[in-house]
Short mmCIF file of C-alpha atoms and ligand atoms in Angstrom, two decimals:
data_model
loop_
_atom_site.label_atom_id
_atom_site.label_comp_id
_atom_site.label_asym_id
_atom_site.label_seq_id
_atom_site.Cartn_x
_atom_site.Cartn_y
_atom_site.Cartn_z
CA UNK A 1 26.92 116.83 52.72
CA UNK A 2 25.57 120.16 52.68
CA UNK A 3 25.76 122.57 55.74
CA UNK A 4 22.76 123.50 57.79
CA UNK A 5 21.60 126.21 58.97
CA UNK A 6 17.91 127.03 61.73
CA UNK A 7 16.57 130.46 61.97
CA UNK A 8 14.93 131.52 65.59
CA UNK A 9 12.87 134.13 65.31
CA UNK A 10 11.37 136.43 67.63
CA UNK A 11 9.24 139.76 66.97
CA UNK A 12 6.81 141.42 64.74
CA UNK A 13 6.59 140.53 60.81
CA UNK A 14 9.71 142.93 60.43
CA UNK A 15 11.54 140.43 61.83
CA UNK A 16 9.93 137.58 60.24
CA UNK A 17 10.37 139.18 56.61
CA UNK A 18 14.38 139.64 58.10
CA UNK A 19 14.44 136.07 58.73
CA UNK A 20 13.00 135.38 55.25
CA UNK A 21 15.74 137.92 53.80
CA UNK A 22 18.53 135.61 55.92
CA UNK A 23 17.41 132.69 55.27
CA UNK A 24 17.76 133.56 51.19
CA UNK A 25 21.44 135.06 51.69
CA UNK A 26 22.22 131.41 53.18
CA UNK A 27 20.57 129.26 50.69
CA UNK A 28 22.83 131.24 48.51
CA UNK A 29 25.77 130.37 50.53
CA UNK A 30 24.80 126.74 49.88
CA UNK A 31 23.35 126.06 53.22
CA UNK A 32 19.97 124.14 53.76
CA UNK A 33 17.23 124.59 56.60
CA UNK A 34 17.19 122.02 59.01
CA UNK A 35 14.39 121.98 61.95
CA UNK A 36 16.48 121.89 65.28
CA UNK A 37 18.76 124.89 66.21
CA UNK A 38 21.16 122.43 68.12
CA UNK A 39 21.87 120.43 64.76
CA UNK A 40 22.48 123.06 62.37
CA UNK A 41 25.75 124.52 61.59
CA UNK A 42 24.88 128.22 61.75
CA UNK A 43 21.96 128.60 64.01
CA UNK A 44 20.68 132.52 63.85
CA UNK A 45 18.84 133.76 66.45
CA UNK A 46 16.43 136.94 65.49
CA UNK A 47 15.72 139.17 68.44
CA UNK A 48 12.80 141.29 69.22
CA UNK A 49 13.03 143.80 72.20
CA UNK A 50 9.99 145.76 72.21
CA UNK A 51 8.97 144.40 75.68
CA UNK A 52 11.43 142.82 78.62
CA UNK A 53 9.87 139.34 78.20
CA UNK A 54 11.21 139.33 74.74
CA UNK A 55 14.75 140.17 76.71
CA UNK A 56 14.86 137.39 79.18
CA UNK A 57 14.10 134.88 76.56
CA UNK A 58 16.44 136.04 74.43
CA UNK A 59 19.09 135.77 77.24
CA UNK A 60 17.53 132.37 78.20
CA UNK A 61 17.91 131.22 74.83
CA UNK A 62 21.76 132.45 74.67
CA UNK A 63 22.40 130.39 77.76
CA UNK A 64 21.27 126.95 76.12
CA UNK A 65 23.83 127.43 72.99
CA UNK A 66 26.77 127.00 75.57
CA UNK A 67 27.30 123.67 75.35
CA UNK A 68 26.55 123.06 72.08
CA UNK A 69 28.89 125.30 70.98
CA UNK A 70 31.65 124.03 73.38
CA UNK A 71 31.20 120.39 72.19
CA UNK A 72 31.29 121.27 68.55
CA UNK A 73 33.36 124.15 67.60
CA UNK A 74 32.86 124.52 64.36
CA UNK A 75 29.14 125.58 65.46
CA UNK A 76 28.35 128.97 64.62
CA UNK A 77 25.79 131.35 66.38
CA UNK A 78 24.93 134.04 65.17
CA UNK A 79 22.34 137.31 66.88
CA UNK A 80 20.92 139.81 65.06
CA UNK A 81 17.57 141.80 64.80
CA UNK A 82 16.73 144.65 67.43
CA UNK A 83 18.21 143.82 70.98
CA UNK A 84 22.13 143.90 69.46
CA UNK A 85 21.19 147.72 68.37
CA UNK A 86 21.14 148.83 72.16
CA UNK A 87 25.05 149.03 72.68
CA UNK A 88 24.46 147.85 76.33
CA UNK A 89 23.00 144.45 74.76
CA UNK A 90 26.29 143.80 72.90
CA UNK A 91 28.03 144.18 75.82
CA UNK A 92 26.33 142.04 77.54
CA UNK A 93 26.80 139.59 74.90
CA UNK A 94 30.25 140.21 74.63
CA UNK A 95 30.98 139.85 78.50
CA UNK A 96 28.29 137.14 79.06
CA UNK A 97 27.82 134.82 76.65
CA UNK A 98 31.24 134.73 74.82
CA UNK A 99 30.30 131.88 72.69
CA UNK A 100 28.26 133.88 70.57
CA UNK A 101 30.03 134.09 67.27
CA UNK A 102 28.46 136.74 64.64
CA UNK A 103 26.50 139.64 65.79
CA UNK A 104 25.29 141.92 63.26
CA UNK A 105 21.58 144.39 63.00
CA UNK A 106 18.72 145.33 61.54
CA UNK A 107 20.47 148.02 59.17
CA UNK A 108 22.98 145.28 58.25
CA UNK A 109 21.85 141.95 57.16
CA UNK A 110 23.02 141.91 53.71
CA UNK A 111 26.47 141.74 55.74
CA UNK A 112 26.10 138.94 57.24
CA UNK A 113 27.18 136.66 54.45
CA UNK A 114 30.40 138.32 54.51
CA UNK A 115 30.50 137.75 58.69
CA UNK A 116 29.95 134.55 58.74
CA UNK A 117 32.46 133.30 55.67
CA UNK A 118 35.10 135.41 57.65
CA UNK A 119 34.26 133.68 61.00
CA UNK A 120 34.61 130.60 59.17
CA UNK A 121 37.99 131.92 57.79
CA UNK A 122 39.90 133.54 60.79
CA UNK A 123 37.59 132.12 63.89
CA UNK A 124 37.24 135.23 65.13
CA UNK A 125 34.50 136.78 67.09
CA UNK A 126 32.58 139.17 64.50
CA UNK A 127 30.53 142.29 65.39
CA UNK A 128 28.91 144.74 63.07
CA UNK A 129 26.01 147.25 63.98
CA UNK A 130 25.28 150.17 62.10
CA UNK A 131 23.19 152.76 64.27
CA UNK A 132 20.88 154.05 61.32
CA UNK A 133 21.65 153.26 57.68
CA UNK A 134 20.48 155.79 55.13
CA UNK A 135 21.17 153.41 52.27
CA UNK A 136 19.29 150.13 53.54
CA UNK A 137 18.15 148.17 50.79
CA UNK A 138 16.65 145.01 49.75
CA UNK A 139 18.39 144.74 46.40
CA UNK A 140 19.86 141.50 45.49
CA UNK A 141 17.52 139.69 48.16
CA UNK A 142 15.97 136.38 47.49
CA UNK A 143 14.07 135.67 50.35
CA UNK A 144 13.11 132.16 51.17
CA UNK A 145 9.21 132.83 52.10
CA UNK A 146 7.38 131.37 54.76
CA UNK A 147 4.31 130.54 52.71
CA UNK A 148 3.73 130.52 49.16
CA UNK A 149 0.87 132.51 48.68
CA UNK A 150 1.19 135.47 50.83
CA UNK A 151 4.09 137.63 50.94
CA UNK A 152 5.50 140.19 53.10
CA UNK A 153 6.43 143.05 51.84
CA UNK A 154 8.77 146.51 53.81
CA UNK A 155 7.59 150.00 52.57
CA UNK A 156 9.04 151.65 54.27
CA UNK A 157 11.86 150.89 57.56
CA UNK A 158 12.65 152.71 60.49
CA UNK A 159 10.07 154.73 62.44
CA UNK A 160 10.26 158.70 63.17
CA UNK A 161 7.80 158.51 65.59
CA UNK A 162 9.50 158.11 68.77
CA UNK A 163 6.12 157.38 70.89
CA UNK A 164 7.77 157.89 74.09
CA UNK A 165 7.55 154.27 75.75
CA UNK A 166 8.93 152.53 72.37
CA UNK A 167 12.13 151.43 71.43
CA UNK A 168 11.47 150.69 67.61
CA UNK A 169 12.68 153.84 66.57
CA UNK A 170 16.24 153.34 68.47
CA UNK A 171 16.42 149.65 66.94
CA UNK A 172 15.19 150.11 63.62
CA UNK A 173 16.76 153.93 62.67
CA UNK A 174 14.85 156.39 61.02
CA UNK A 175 11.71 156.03 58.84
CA UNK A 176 13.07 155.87 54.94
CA UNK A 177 10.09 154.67 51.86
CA UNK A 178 11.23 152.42 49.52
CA UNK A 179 10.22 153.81 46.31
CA UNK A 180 6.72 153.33 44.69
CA UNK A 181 8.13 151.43 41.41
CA UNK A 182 10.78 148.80 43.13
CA UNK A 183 7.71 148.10 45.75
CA UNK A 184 5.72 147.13 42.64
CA UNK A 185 8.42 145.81 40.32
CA UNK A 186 8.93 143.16 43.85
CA UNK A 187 5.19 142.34 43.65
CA UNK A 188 4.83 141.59 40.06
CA UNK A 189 7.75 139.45 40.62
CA UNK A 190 6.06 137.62 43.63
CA UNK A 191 2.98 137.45 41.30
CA UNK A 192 5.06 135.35 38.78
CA UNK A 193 6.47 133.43 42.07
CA UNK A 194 2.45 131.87 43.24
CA UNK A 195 1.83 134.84 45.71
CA UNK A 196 -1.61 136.15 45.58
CA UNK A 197 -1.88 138.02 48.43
CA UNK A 198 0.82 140.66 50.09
CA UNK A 199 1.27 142.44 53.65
CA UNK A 200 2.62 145.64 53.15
CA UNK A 201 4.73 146.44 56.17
CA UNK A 202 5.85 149.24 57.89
CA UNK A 203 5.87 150.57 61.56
CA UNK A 204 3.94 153.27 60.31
CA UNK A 205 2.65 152.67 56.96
CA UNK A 206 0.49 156.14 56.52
CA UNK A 207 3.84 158.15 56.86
CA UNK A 208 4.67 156.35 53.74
CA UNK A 209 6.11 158.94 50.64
CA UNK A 210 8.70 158.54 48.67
CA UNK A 211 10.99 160.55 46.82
CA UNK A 212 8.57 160.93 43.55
CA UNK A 213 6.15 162.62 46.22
CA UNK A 214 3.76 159.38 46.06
CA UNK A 215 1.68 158.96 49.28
CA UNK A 216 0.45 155.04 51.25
CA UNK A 217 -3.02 156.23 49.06
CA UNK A 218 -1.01 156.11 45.86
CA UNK A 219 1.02 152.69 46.35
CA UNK A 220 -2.50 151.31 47.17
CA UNK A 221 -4.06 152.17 44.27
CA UNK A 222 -0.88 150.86 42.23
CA UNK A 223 -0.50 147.37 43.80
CA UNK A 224 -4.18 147.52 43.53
CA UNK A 225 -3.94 147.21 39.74
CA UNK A 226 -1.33 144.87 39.65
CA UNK A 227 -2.68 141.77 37.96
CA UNK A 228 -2.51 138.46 40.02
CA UNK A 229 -3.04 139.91 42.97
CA UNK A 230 -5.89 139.18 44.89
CA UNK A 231 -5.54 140.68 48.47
CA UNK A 232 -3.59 143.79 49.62
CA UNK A 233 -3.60 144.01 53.38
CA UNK A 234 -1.25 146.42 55.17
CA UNK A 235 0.28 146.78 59.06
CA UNK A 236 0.58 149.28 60.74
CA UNK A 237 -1.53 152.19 60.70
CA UNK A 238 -1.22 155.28 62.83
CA UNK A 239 -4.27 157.40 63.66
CA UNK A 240 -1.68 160.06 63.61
CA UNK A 241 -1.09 160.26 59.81
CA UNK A 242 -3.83 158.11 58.24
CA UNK A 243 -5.60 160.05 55.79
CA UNK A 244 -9.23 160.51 54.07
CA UNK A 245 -7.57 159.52 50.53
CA UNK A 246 -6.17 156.38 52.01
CA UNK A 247 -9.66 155.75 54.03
CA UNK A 248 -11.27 156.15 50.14
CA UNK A 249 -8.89 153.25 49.19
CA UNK A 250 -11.41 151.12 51.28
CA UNK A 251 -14.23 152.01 48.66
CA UNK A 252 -12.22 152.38 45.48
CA UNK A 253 -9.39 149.08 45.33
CA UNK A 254 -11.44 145.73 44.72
CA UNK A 255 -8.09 144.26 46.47
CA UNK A 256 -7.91 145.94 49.53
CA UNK A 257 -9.12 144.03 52.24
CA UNK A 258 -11.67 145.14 54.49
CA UNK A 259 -9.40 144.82 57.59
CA UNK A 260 -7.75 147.51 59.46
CA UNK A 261 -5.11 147.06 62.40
CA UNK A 262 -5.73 150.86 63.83
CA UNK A 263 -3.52 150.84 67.47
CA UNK A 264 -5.41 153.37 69.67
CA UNK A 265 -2.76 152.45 73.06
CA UNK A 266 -4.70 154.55 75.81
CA UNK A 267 -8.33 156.00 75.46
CA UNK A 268 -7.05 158.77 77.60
CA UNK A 269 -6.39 161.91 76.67
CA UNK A 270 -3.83 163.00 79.03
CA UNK A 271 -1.81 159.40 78.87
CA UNK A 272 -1.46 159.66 74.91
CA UNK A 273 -0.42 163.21 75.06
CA UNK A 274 2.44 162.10 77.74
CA UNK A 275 3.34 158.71 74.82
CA UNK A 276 3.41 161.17 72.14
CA UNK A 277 0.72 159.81 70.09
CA UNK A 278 -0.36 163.18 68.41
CA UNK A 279 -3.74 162.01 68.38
CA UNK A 280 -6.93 162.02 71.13
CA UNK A 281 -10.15 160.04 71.49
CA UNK A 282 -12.13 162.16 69.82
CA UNK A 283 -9.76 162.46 66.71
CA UNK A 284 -9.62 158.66 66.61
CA UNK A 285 -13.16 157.97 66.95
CA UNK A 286 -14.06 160.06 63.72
CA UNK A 287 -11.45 157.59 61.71
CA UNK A 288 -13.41 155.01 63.39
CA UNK A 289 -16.08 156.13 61.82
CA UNK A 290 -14.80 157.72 58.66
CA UNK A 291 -13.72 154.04 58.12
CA UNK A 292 -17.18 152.39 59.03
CA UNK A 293 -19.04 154.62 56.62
CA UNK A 294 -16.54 154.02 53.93
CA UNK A 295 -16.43 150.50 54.10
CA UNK A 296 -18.95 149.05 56.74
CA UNK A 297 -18.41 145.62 57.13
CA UNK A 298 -14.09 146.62 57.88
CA UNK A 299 -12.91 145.21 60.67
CA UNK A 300 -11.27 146.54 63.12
CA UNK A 301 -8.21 145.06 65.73
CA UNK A 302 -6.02 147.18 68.06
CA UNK A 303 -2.81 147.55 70.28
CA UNK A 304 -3.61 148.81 73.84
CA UNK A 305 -0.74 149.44 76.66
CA UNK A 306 -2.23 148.93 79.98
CA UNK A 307 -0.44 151.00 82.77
CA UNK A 308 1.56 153.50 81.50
CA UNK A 309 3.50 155.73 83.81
CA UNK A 310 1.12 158.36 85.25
CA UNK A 311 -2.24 156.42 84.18
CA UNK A 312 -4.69 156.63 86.75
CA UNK A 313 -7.74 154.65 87.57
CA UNK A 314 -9.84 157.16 85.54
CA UNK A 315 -7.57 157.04 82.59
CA UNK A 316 -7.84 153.45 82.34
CA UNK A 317 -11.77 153.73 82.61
CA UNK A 318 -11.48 155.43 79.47
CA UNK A 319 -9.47 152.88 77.61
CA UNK A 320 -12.32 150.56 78.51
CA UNK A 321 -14.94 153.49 77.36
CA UNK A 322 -12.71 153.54 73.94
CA UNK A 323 -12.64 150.00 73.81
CA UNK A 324 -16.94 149.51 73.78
CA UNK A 325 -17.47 152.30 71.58
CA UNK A 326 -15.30 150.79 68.25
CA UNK A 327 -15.75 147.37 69.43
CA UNK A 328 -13.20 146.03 68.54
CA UNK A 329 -12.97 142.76 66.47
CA UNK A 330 -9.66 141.92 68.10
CA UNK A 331 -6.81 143.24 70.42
CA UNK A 332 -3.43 142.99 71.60
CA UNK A 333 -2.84 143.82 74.88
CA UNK A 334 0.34 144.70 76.78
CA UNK A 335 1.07 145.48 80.00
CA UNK A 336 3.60 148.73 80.40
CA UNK A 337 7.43 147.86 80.25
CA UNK A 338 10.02 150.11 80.84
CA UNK A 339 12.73 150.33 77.82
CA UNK A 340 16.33 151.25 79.03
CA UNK A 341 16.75 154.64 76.87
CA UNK A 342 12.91 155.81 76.13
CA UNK A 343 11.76 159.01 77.73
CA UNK A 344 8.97 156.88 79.83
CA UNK A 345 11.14 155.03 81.31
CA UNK A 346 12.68 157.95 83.35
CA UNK A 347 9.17 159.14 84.53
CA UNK A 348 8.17 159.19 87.86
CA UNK A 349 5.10 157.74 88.23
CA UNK A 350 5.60 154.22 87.10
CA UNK A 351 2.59 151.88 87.88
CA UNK A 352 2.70 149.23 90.76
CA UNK A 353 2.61 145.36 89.09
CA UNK A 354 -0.27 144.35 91.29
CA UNK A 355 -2.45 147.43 89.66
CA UNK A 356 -0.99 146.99 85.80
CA UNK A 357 -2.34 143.47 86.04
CA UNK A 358 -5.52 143.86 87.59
CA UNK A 359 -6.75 146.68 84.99
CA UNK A 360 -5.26 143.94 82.53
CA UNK A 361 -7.54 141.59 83.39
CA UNK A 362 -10.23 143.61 83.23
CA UNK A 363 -9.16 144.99 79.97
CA UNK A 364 -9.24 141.81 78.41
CA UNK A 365 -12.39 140.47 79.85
CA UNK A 366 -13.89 143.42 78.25
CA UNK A 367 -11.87 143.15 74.74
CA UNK A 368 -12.72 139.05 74.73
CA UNK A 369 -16.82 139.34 75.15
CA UNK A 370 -16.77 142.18 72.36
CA UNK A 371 -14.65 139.88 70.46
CA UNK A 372 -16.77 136.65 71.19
CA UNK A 373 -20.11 138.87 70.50
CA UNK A 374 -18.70 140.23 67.26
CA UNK A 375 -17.82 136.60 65.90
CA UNK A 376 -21.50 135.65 66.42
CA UNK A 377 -22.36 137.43 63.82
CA UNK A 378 -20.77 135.43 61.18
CA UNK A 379 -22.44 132.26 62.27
CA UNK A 380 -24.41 130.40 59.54
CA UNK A 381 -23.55 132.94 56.64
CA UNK A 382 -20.71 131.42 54.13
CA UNK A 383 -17.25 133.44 53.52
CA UNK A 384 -14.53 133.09 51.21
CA UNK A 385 -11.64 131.70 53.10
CA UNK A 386 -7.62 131.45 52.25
CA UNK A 387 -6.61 128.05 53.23
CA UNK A 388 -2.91 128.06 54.94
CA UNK A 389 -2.71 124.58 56.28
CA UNK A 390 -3.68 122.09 58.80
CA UNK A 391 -5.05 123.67 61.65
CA UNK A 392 -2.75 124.45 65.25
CA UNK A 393 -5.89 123.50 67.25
CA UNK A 394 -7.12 120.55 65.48
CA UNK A 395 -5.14 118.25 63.21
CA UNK A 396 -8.51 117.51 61.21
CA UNK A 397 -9.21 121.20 60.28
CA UNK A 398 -7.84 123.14 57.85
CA UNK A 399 -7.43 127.05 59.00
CA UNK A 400 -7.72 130.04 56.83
CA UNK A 401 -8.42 133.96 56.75
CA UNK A 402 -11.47 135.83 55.61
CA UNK A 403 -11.06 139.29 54.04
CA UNK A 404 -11.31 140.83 57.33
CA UNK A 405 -8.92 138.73 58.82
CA UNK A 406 -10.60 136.17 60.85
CA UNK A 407 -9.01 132.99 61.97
CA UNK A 408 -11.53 130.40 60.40
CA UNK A 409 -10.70 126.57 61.33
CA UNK A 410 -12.73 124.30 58.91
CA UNK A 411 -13.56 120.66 57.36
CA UNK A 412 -13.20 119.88 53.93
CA UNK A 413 -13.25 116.52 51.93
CA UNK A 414 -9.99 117.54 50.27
CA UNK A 415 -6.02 117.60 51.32
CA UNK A 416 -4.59 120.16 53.06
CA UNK A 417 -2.00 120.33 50.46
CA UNK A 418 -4.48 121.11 47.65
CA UNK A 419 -6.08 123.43 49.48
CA UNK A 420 -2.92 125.29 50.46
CA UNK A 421 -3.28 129.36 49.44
CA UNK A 422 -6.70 128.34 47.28
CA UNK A 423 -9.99 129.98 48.00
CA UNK A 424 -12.51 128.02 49.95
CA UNK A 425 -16.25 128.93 50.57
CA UNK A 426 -17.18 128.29 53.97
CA UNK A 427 -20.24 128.15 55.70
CA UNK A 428 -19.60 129.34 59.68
CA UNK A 429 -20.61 126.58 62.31
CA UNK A 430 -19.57 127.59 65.28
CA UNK A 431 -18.01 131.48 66.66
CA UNK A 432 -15.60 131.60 69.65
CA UNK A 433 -13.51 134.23 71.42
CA UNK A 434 -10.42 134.22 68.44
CA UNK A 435 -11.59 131.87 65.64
CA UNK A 436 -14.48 130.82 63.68
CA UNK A 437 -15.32 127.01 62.72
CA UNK A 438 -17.07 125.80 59.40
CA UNK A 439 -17.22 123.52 56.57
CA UNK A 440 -16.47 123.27 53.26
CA UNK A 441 -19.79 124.37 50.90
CA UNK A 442 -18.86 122.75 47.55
CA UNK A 443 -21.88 123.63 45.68
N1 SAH B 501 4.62 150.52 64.86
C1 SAH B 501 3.53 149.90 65.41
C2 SAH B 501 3.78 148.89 66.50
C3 SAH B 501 5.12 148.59 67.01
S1 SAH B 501 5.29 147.71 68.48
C4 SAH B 501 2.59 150.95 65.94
O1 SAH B 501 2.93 152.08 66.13
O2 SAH B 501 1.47 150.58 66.22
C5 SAH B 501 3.78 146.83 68.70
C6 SAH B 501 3.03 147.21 69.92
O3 SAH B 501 3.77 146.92 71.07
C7 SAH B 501 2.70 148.67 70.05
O4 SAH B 501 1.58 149.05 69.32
C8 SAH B 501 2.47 148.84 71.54
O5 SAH B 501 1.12 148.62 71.88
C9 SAH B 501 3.33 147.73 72.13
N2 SAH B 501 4.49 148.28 72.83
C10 SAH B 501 5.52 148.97 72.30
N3 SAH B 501 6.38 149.33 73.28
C11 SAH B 501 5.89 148.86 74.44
C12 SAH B 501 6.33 148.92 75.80
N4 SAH B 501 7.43 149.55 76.15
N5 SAH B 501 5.55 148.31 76.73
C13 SAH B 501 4.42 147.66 76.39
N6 SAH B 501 3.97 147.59 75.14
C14 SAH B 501 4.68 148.17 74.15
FE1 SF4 B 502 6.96 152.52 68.23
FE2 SF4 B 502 5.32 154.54 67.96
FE3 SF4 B 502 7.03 153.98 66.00
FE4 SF4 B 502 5.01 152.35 66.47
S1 SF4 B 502 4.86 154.48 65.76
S2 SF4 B 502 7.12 151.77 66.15
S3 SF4 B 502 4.75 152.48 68.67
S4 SF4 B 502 7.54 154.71 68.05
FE1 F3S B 503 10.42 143.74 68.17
FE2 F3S B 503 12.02 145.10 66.66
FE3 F3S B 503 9.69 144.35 65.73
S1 F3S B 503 11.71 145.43 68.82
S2 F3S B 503 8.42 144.34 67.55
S3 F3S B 503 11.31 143.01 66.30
S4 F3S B 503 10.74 146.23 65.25
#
């Protein structure tokens, strides 16, 4: 019988495309996925540590593997992904939870093959972080993809931004482009794998340029010509470094979609000055509109952290202000957390709880009637939909994306199998706060 192996994975699309990366370099090994962590015989947990909640379930999770592992020992668990690159993390892991067997980064996963056959070997406890890897690669991966149709795909890894309440940059090392031609030599090969749609991925993806000199503007235009594909979406921007030739891109590639994730994080002058954002209101609301002229019907979704050290009531009144003048189609919100090792974690004036959450609240009450308004707008007119798969809310429904993004639950006549990664027409039915409903128009 084969061995088994489970994948838990926590984080942003980084992380999932890791997990993707993993899960390839153990197929190789042999190994099959199997659904439940506590069955497999490698179970790999993927960490994310951009916020503390993402912390204490990590260590929560840690603390159920105890007795698996102590009734089988031939169990292997193994942590990787961005808590294990803080060196007090490993240490805790290391005095802690002592059952955990393989712990290895985000600058190292094409080790862990190696790790794990000589844990197998010797039984020993294995370790191996790399701080910042100049020569990270994806060579010689065969990731086993989440979907079939859409792909992930890194541009570039690391981040040099060091926004001062963010730990990315300490986890992932520093920013380094992948260069134009392997990024398109991967798509055509996805093309010829039943992928018609990509993600290009990187913490800052307008920062993008590679060694030939090519710019995020350049790559877009490239995978834009790359036959098979049909959609080219991309995460994230920053309103630091996005520029008028890549706004263009909106006008001039067919394949881009007309989608933007643009994270604005404080509408406050003063409070993105103090997170390093190199950016202020007014700066971002002529991309806003440099965007909306460009390409009118884009839309438009956000990251906003809610009580930042020093943020006063007036501060916060202009995130709100921000937030009604783009309108926003969608939004993440976050409430402040302090990162051991981040410059805002030292400052004085941290925020109360009892205040961070009730300008929260009122941040989202704000962000959900824009969003629910917004979605109105769709109702009755039909859109060309991706179909993923039966639908999280309703077993009935199929869900899809438009172009722009939208979460769009619908009926159809047919299985959700043959519809899976096809185009459907849909006519809208029904708008709410974070999804639209329809129906299949077969005409
Ligand atoms: N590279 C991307 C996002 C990375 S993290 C970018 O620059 O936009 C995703 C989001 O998490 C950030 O946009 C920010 O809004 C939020 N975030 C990051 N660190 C945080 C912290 N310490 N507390 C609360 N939210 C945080
Ligand atoms: Fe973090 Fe800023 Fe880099 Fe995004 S750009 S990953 S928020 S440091
Ligand atoms: Fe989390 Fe690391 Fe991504 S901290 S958000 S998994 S880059």
């Amino acid at each position: 019988m084969s061995r088994k192996y489970h994948i838990i994975t926590y984080g942003c699309q980084m992380n999932e495309h890791d997990s993707e990366n993993i899960a390839g370099l153990l197929e190789a090994m042999g190994y099959k996925h199997c659904d439940d962590p506590y069955k497999a015989d490698v179970t790999v947990i993927n960490t994310c540590s951009v916020r503390e909640n993402a912390d204490k379930r990590f260590f929560g999770t840690l603390g159920q593997f105890k007795k698996i592992r102590k009734n089988d020992p031939d169990f292997v668990l193994a942590v990787c992904g961005c808590m294990p690159q803080q060196p007090r993390v490993v240490e805790e892991i290391n005095k802690r939870f002592s059952w955990v067997d393989i712990v290895f980064g985000t600058q190292n996963i094409a080790e862990f093959p190696r790790l794990l056959e000589e844990r197998l070997k010797t039984g020993r406890r294995m370790r191996s972080i790399i701080a910042n890897n100049p020569d990270i690669t994806e060579d010689g991966m065969k990731p086993v993809r989440m979907h079939r149709h859409k792909a992930l795909v890194n541009i570039t890894y690391g981040c040099n931004n060091f926004c001062t309440y963010c730990i990315v940059p300490y986890t992932r090392g520093r920013e380094k482009s992948r260069a134009l031609p392997d990024i398109c030599k991967e798509i055509k090969g996805l093309v010829s794998e039943g992928v018609i749609e990509v993600m290009l991925l990187g913490q800052n993806v307008d920062s993008y340029r590679d060694a030939a000199g090519n710019t995020f503007a350049d790559l877009i235009k490239a995978v834009n010509e790359i036959e098979g594909i049909e959609r080219i979406r991309f995460m994230t921007s920053h309103p630091r470094d996005i520029s008028d030739d890549m706004i263009e891109c909106f006008k001039t590639c067919d394949k881009l979609c007309h989608n933007i994730h643009l994270p604005v994080q404080s509408g406050s002058d003063r409070i993105l000055k103090r997170m390093n954002r190199h950016y202020d209101r007014e700066q971002y609301l002529t991309i806003v509109d440099k965007l909306r002229k460009v390409c009118p019907d884009i839309t438009i979704s956000t990251d906003i952290i809610v009580g930042f050290p020093g943020e006063t009531e007036e501060d916060f009144e202009e995130t709100l202000d921000i937030a009604r003048k783009v309108r926003y189609d969608s939004a993440f919100t976050f409430i402040y957390s302090p990162r051991e090792g981040t410059p805002a974690a030292k400052f004085e004036d941290q925020i109360p709880d009892e205040v961070c959450h009730e300008r929260f609240d009122r941040l989202v009450d704000v962000m959900n009637t824009i969003s629910f308004e917004k979605n109105q707008e769709y109702k009755g007119n039909i859109y060309e939909v991706i179909a993923e798969g039966i639908s999280d809310k309703d077993d009935k429904a199929i869900s899809g994306r438009t172009d722009g993004f939208k979460l769009v639950n619908f009926t159809t006549d047919k299985a959700p199998e043959e519809l899976k990664g096809r185009k459907v027409k849909v006519r809208i039915t029904e708008s709410k706060t974070f999804s639209l409903e329809g129906i299949e128009v077969t005409e």
